[in-house]
Coordinates of C-alpha atoms and ligand atoms in Angstrom, one line a residue:
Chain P
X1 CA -22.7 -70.6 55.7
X2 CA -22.0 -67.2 53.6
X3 CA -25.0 -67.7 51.2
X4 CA -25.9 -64.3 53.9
X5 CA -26.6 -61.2 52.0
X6 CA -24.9 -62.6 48.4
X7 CA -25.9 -62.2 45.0
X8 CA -26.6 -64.8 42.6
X9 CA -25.9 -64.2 39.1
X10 CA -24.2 -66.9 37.5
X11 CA -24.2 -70.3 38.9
X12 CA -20.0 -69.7 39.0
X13 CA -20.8 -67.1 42.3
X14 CA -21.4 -69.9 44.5
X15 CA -18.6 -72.5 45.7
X16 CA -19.4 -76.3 45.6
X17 CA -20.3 -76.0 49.2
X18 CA -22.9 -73.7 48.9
X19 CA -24.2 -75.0 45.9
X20 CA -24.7 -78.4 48.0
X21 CA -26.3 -76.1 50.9
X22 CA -29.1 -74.8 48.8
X23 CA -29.6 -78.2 47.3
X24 CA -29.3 -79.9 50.6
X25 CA -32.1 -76.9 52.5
X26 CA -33.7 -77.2 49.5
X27 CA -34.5 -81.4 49.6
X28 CA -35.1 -80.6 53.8
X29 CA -37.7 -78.5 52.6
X30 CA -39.3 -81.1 50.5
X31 CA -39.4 -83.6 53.0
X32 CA -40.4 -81.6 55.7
X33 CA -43.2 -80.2 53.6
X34 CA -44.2 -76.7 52.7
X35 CA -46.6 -75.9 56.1
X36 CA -43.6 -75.9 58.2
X37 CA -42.0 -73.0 56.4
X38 CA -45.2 -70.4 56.0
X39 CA -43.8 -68.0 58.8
X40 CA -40.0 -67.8 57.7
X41 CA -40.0 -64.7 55.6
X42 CA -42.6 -63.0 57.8
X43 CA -42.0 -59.3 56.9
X44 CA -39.6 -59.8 54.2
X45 CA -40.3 -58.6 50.8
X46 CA -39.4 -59.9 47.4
X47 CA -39.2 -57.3 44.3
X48 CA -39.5 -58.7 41.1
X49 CA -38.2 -56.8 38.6
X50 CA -39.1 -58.4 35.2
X51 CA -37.7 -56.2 32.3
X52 CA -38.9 -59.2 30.0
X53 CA -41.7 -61.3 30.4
X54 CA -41.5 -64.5 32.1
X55 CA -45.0 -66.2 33.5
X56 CA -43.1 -69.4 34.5
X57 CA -39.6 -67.5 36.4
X58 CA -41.8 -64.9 37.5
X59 CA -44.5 -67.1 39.5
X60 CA -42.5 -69.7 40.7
X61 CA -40.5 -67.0 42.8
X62 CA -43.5 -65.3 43.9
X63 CA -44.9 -68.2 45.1
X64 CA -41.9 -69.5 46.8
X65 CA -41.8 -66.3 48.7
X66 CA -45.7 -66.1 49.3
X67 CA -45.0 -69.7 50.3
X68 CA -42.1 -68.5 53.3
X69 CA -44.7 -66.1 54.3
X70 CA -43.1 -63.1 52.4
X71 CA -45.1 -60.2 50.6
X72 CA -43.5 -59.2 47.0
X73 CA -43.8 -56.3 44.7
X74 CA -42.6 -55.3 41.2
X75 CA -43.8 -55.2 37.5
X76 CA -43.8 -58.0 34.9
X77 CA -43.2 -56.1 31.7
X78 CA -40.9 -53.4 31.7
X79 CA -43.6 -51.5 29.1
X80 CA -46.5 -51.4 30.9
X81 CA -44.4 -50.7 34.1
X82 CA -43.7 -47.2 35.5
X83 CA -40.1 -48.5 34.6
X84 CA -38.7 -44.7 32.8
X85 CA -37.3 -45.4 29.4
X86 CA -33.8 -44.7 29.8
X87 CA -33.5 -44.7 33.3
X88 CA -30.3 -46.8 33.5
X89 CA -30.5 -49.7 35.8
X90 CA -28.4 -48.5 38.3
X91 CA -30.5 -45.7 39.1
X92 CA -33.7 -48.1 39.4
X93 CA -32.1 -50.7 42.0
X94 CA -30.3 -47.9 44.1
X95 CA -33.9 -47.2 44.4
X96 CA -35.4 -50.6 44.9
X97 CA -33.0 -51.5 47.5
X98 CA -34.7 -49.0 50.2
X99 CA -37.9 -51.3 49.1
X100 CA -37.8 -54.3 49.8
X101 CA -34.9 -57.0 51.2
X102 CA -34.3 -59.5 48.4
X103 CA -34.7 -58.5 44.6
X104 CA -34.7 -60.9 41.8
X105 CA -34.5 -59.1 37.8
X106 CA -35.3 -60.6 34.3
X107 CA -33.7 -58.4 31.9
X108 CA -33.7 -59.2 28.0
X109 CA -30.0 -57.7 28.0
X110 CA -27.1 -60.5 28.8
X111 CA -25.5 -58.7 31.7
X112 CA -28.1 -56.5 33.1
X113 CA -28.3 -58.8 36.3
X114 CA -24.2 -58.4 36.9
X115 CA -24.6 -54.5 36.6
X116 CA -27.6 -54.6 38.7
X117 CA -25.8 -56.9 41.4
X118 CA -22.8 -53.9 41.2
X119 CA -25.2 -51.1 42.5
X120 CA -28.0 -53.2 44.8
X121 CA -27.3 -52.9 48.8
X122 CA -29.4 -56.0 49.2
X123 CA -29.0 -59.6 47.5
X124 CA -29.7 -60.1 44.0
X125 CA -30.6 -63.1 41.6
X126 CA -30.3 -63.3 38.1
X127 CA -34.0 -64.4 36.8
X128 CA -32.5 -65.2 33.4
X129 CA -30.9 -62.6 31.1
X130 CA -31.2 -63.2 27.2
X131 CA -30.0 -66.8 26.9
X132 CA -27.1 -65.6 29.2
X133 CA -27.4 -67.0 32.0
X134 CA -30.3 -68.8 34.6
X135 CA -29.2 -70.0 37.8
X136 CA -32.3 -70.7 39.5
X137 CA -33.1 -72.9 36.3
X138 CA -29.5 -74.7 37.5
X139 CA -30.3 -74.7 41.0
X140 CA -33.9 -76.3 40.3
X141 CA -31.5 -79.1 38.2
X142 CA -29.8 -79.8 40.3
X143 CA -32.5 -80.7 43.2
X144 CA -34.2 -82.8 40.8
X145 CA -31.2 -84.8 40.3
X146 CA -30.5 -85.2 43.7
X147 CA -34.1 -85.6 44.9
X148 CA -35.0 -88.6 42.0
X149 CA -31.4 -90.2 41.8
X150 CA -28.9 -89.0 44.6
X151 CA -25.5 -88.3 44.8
X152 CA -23.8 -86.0 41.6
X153 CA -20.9 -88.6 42.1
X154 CA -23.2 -91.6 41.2
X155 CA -24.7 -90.2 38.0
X156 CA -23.9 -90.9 34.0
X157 CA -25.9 -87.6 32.8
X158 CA -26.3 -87.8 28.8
X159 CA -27.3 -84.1 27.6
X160 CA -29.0 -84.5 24.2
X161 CA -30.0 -82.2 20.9
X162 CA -28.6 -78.3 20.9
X163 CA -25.1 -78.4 22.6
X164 CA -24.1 -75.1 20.8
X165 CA -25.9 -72.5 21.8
X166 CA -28.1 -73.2 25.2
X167 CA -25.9 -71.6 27.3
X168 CA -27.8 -72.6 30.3
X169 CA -27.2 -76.0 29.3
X170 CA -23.4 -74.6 29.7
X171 CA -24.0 -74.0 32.9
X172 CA -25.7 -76.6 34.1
X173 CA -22.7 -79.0 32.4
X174 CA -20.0 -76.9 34.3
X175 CA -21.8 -77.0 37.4
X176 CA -22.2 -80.7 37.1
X177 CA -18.6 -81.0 36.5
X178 CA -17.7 -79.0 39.5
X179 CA -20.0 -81.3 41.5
X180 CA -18.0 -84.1 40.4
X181 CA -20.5 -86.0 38.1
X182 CA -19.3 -89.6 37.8
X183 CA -19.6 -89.2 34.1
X184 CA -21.2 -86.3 31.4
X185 CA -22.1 -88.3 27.7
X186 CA -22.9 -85.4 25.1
X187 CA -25.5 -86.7 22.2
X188 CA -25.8 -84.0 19.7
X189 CA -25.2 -83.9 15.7
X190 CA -21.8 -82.8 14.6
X191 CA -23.1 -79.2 13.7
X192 CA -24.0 -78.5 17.2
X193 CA -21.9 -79.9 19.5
X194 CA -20.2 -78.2 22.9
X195 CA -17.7 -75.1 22.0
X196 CA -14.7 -76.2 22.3
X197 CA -13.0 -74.0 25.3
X198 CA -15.9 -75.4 27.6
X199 CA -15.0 -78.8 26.4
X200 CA -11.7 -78.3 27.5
X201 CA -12.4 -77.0 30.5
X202 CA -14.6 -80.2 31.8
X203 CA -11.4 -82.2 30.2
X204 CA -8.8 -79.8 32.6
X205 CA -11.3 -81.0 35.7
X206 CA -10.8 -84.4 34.8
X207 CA -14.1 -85.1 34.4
X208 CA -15.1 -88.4 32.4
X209 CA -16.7 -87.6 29.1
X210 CA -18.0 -89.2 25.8
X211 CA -18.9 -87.5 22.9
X212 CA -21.7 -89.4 20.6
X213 CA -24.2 -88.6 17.6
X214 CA -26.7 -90.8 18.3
X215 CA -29.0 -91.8 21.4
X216 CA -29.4 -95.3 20.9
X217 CA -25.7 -96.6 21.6
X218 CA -25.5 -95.0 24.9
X219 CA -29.1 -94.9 26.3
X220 CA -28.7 -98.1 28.1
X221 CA -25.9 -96.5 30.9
X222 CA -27.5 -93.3 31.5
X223 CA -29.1 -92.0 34.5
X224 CA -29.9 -89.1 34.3
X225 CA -31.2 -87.8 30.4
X226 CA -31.5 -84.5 29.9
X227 CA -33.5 -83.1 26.8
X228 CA -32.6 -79.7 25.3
X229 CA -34.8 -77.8 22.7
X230 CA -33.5 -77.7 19.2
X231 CA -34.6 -74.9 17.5
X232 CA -35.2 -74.7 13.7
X233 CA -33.7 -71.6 13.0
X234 CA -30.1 -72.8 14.2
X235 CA -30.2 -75.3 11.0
X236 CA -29.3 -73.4 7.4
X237 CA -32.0 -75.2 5.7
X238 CA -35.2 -77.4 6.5
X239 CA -33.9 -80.8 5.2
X240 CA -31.4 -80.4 7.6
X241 CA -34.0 -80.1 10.5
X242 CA -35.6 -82.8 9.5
X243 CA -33.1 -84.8 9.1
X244 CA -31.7 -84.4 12.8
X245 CA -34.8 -83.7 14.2
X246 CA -36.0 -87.3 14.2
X247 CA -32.6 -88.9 15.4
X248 CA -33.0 -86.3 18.4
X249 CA -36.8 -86.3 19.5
X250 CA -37.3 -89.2 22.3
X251 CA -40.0 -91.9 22.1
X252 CA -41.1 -94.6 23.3
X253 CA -38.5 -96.8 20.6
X254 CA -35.4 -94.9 22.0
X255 CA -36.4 -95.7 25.0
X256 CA -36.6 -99.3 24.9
X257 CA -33.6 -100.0 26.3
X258 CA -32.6 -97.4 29.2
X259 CA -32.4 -98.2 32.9
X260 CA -35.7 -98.6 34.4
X261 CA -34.9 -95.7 37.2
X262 CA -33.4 -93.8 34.1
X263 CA -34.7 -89.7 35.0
X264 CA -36.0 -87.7 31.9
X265 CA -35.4 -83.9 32.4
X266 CA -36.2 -81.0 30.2
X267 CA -35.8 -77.2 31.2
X268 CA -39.8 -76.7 29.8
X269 CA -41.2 -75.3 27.4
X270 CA -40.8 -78.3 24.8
X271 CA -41.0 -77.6 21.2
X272 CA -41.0 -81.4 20.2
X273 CA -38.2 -82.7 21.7
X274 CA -40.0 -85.3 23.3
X275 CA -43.0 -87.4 22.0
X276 CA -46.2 -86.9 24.1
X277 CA -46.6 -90.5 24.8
X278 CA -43.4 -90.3 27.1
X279 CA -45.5 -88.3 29.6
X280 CA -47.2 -90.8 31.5
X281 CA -43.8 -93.2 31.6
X282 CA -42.7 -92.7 35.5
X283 CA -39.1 -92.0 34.2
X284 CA -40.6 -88.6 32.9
X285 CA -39.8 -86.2 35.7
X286 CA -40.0 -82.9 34.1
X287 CA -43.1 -81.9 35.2
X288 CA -42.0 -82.5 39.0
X289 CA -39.2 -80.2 38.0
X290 CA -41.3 -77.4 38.4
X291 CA -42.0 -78.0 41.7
X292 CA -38.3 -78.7 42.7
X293 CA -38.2 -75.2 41.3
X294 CA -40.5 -73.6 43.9
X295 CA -38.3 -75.2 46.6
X296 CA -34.9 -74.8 45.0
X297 CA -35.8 -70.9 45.2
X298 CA -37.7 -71.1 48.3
X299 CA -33.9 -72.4 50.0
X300 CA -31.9 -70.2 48.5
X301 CA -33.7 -66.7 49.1
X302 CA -33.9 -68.5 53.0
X303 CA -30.3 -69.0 53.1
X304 CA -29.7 -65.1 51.1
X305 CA -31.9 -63.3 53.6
X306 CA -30.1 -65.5 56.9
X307 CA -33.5 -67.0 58.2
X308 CA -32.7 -70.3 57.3
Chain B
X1 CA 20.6 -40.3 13.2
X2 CA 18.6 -37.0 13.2
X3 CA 19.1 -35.3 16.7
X4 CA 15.4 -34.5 18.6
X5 CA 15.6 -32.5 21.6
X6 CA 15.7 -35.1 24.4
X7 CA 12.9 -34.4 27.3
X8 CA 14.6 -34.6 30.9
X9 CA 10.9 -34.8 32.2
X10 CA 8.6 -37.2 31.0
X11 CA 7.7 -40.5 29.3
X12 CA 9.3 -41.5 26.3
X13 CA 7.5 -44.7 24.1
X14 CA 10.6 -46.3 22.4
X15 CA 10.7 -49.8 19.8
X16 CA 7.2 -48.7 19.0
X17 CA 7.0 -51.2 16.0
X18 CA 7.3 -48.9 12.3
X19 CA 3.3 -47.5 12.1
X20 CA 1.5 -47.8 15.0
X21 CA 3.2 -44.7 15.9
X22 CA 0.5 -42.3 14.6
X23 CA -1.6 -45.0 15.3
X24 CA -0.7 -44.7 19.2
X25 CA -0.3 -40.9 19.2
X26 CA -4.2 -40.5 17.9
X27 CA -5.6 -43.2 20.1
X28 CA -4.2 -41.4 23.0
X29 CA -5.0 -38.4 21.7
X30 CA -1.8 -36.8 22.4
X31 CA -2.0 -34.1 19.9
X32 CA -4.5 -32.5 22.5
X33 CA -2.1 -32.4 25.1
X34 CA -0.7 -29.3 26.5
X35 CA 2.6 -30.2 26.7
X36 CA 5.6 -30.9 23.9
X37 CA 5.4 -34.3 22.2
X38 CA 7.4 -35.7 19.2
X39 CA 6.4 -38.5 16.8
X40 CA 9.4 -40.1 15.5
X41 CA 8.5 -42.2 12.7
X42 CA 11.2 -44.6 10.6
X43 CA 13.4 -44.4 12.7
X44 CA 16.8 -47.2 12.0
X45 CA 16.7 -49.5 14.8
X46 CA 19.4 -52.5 15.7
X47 CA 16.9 -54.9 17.0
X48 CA 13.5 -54.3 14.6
X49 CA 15.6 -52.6 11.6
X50 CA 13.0 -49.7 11.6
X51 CA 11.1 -48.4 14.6
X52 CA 9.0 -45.7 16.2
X53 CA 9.6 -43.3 19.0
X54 CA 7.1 -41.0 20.9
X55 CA 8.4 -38.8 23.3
X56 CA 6.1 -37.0 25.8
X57 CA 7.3 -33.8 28.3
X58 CA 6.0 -33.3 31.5
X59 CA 3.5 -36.3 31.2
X60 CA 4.5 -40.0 33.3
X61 CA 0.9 -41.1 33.9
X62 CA 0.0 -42.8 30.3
X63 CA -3.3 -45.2 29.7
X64 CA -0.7 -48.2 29.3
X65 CA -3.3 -50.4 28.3
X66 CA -4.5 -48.6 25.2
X67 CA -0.3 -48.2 24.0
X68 CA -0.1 -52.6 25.2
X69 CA -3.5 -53.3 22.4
X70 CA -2.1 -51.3 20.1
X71 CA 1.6 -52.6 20.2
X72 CA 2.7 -54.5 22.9
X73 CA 6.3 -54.8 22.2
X74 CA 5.9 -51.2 22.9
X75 CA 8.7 -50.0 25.6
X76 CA 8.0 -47.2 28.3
X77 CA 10.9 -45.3 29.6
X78 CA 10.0 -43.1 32.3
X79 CA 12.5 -40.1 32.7
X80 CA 13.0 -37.4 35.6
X81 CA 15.5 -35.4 35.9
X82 CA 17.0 -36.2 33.1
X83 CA 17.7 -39.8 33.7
X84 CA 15.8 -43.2 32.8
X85 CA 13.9 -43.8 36.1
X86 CA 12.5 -46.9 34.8
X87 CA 11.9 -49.0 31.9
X88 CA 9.6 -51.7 31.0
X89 CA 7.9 -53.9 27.9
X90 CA 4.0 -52.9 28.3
X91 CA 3.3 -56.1 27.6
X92 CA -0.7 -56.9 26.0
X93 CA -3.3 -55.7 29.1
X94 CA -5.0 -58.8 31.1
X95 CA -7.9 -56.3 32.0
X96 CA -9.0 -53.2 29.9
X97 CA -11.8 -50.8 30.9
X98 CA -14.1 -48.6 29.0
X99 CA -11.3 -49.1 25.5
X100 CA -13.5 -50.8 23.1
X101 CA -17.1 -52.1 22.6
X102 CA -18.4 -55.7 23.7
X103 CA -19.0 -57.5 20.1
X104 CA -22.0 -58.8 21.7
X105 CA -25.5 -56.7 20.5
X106 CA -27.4 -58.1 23.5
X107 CA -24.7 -57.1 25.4
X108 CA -26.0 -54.3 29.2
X109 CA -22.9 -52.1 28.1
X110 CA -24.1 -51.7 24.4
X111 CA -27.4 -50.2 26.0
X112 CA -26.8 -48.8 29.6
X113 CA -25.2 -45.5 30.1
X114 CA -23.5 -46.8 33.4
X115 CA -22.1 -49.9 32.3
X116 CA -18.6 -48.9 31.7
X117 CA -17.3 -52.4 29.2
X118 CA -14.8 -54.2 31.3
X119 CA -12.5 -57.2 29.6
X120 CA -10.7 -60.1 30.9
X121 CA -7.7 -61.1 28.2
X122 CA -8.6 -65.2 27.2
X123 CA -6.2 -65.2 24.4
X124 CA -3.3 -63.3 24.0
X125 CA -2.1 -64.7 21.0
X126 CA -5.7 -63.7 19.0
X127 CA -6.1 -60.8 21.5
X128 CA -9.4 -62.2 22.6
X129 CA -11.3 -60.5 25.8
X130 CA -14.1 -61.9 27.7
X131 CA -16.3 -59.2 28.4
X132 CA -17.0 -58.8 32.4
X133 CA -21.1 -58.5 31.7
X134 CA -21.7 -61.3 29.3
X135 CA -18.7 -63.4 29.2
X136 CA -18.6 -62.6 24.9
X137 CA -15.2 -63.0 23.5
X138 CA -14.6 -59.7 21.5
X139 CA -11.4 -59.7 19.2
X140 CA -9.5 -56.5 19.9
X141 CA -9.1 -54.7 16.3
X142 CA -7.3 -51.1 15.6
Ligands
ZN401 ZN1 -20.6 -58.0 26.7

């Protein structure tokens, strides 16, 4: 596979075929369990570049590296790190590159990852720029899906809440439609549904689509349900919020009548999106989505660095 | 029609639409150059009724992108030896490098000193680019 010494900035890099081979290595990984893989990136080092504070990103790579038996370095705060103000970022990785094999950079600038990718002789992944882009975040979907449900081709996935702005949530839509998702259902209210080129763009790949305000009508033929946050300061005023916060905030009501092996999947951290009481229903997955994250990066910096 | 010296080396910029003349000649900055150049402005045209005409000696490599943002209908005669060597409509650029500013704040080439702003034309019609480092759609504006 050519997964071998690429980048990974947007989810776009990677064909549908590779996509499926990190999934795929990914959900071998899984099943095989974590002890078989503890000498794989013997002597291989991770740098972590994190221009922006990220406990989550940050740890879940380094463990999935520590994990592979891999050593990292790098900083976590760009302001507290020997990281020269104004050094442009070009100048940095050139210099990383001679340190260590694999590199992965959080960067509060949309774009900073691409640029980096540009000047880096070793293979680079995008930790999350601004609300850019985050394609481990995709990647770690995607195994959840096909780890709890299967087959992309088999799956209604409803999205629900902020459509607008999560441009992950782009991502993570377009990538579904590539993967040929038997159908997508967007649920959001009318002020912040999908822009309208990406909409046409899942219609151009002939991908099957329904558009909805409301949860209730279409809970009952979803498999997969995927929360997003809604954030207050999208809304121009607070009766607004409230108003659509209730009809988009799942409970145990809405969920009265969706499939019992119905999957509930949130990128984490919640703001209230979903009711606490949902956490101990077994359709409640996101919590294990954290651990598909481990794995999801543990295959792809495998595949990147060839030992897998 | 007033006679101007015709240039026998050189490019000349003819059916510039009526005003983006000057607007062409300071975006290229050709007032700096060292060689003879000529602004014709108003001048009676068949096809646009008035038109603009720059005429540059010496000079046949031109930023073509800047003159296609600025007014594609724009034409480009190259001349050597006295004679029209070729002749094309510039046409509005599908890529344009380093030209104008992403729209995006949060935008790696609004802060980084090597990110040189690189656009992809989505739009022709609105003259909307998507910016190569965060995918932003930035109208082009004069
Ligand atoms: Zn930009």
């Amino acid at each position: 596979m050519s997964i071998y010494g690429k980048s990974l900035i947007s989810p776009d890099d990677f064909t549908v075929e590779e996509l499926q081979t990190v999934v795929n290595t990914a959900r071998e990984m899984m099943d095989t369990g974590m002890t078989a893989y503890q000498d794989l990136c013997r002597g291989k080092i991770l740098a972590t570049l994190f221009y922006e504070p990220s406990t989550r990103t940050k740890l879940s790579f380094e463990s999935a590296m520590l994990r592979m038996g891999g050593s990292i370095l790098g900083f976590g705060d760009a302001n507290t790190s020997s990281v020269a103000k104004g050094e442009s970022i070009a100048d940095t990785v050139r210099v990383i590159s001679s340190y260590a094999d694999i590199a992965v950079m959080r960067h509060h600038k949309e774009g900073a990852p691409k640029l980096a990718a540009q000047y880096a002789t070793i293979p680079f992944i995008n930790g999350g720029d601004g609300g850019h882009q985050h394609p481990t975040q995709t990647l770690t979907d995607l195994l959840t899906v096909a780890k709890y449900k299967g087959e992309f081709k088999d799956q209604v996935v409803a999205f629900c809440g902020d459509l607008k702005f999560g441009r992950t949530v782009h991502s993570l839509i377009r990538t579904l439609a590539r993967l040929q998702t038997k159908k997508i259902i967007l649920v959001s209210p009318e002020e912040l549904t999908l822009p309208q080129n990406l909409y046409r763009e899942l219609l151009e790949r002939g991908i099957k689509m329904e558009v909805v305000t409301c949860l209730e009508g279409i809970i009952s033929e979803v498999d997969v349900l995927y929360m997003t946050r809604i954030q207050r300061e999208r809304f121009f005023n607070e009766a607004d919020y409230q108003r659509l916060k209730d009809t988009y905030i799942l409970d145990v009501h809405k969920l009265e009548r969706a499939k019992s092996d119905m999957i509930i999947m949130h990128p984490l951290p919640r703001v209230n999106e979903i009711a606490y009481e949902i956490d101990n229903d077994p359709r409640a997955i996101y919590f294990k989505q954290a651990e598909c994250g481990v794995y999801a990066r543990m295959a792809l910096m495998a595949l990147q660095l060839g030992v897998m | 029609m007033m006679q101007v010296t015709s240039i026998s080396e050189g490019i000349v910029l003819d059916h510039i639409t009526s005003g983006n003349g000057l607007k062409i000649f300071s975006k290229l900055n050709l007032a700096a150059l060292d060689h003879p150049v000529v602004l014709l402005m108003n001048v009676p045209s068949r096809l646009l009724g008035r038109k603009d005409i720059i005429k540059i000696q010496n000079i046949k490599d031109i930023d073509l992108a800047m003159i296609g943002l600025v007014d594609s209908s724009t034409t480009v005669n190259v001349i050597s030896g006295g004679k029209i060597i070729s002749k094309h409509k510039v046409g509005i650029p599908e890529e344009v490098r380093g030209l104008f500013k992403c729209s995006n704040p949060r935008c790696v080439t609004n802060s980084d000193t090597y990110a040189e702003p690189i656009f992809h034309l989505v739009d022709a019609k609105s003259r909307e680019y998507a910016c190569e480092y965060c995918e932003e759609t930035t109208k082009y504006r004069l």
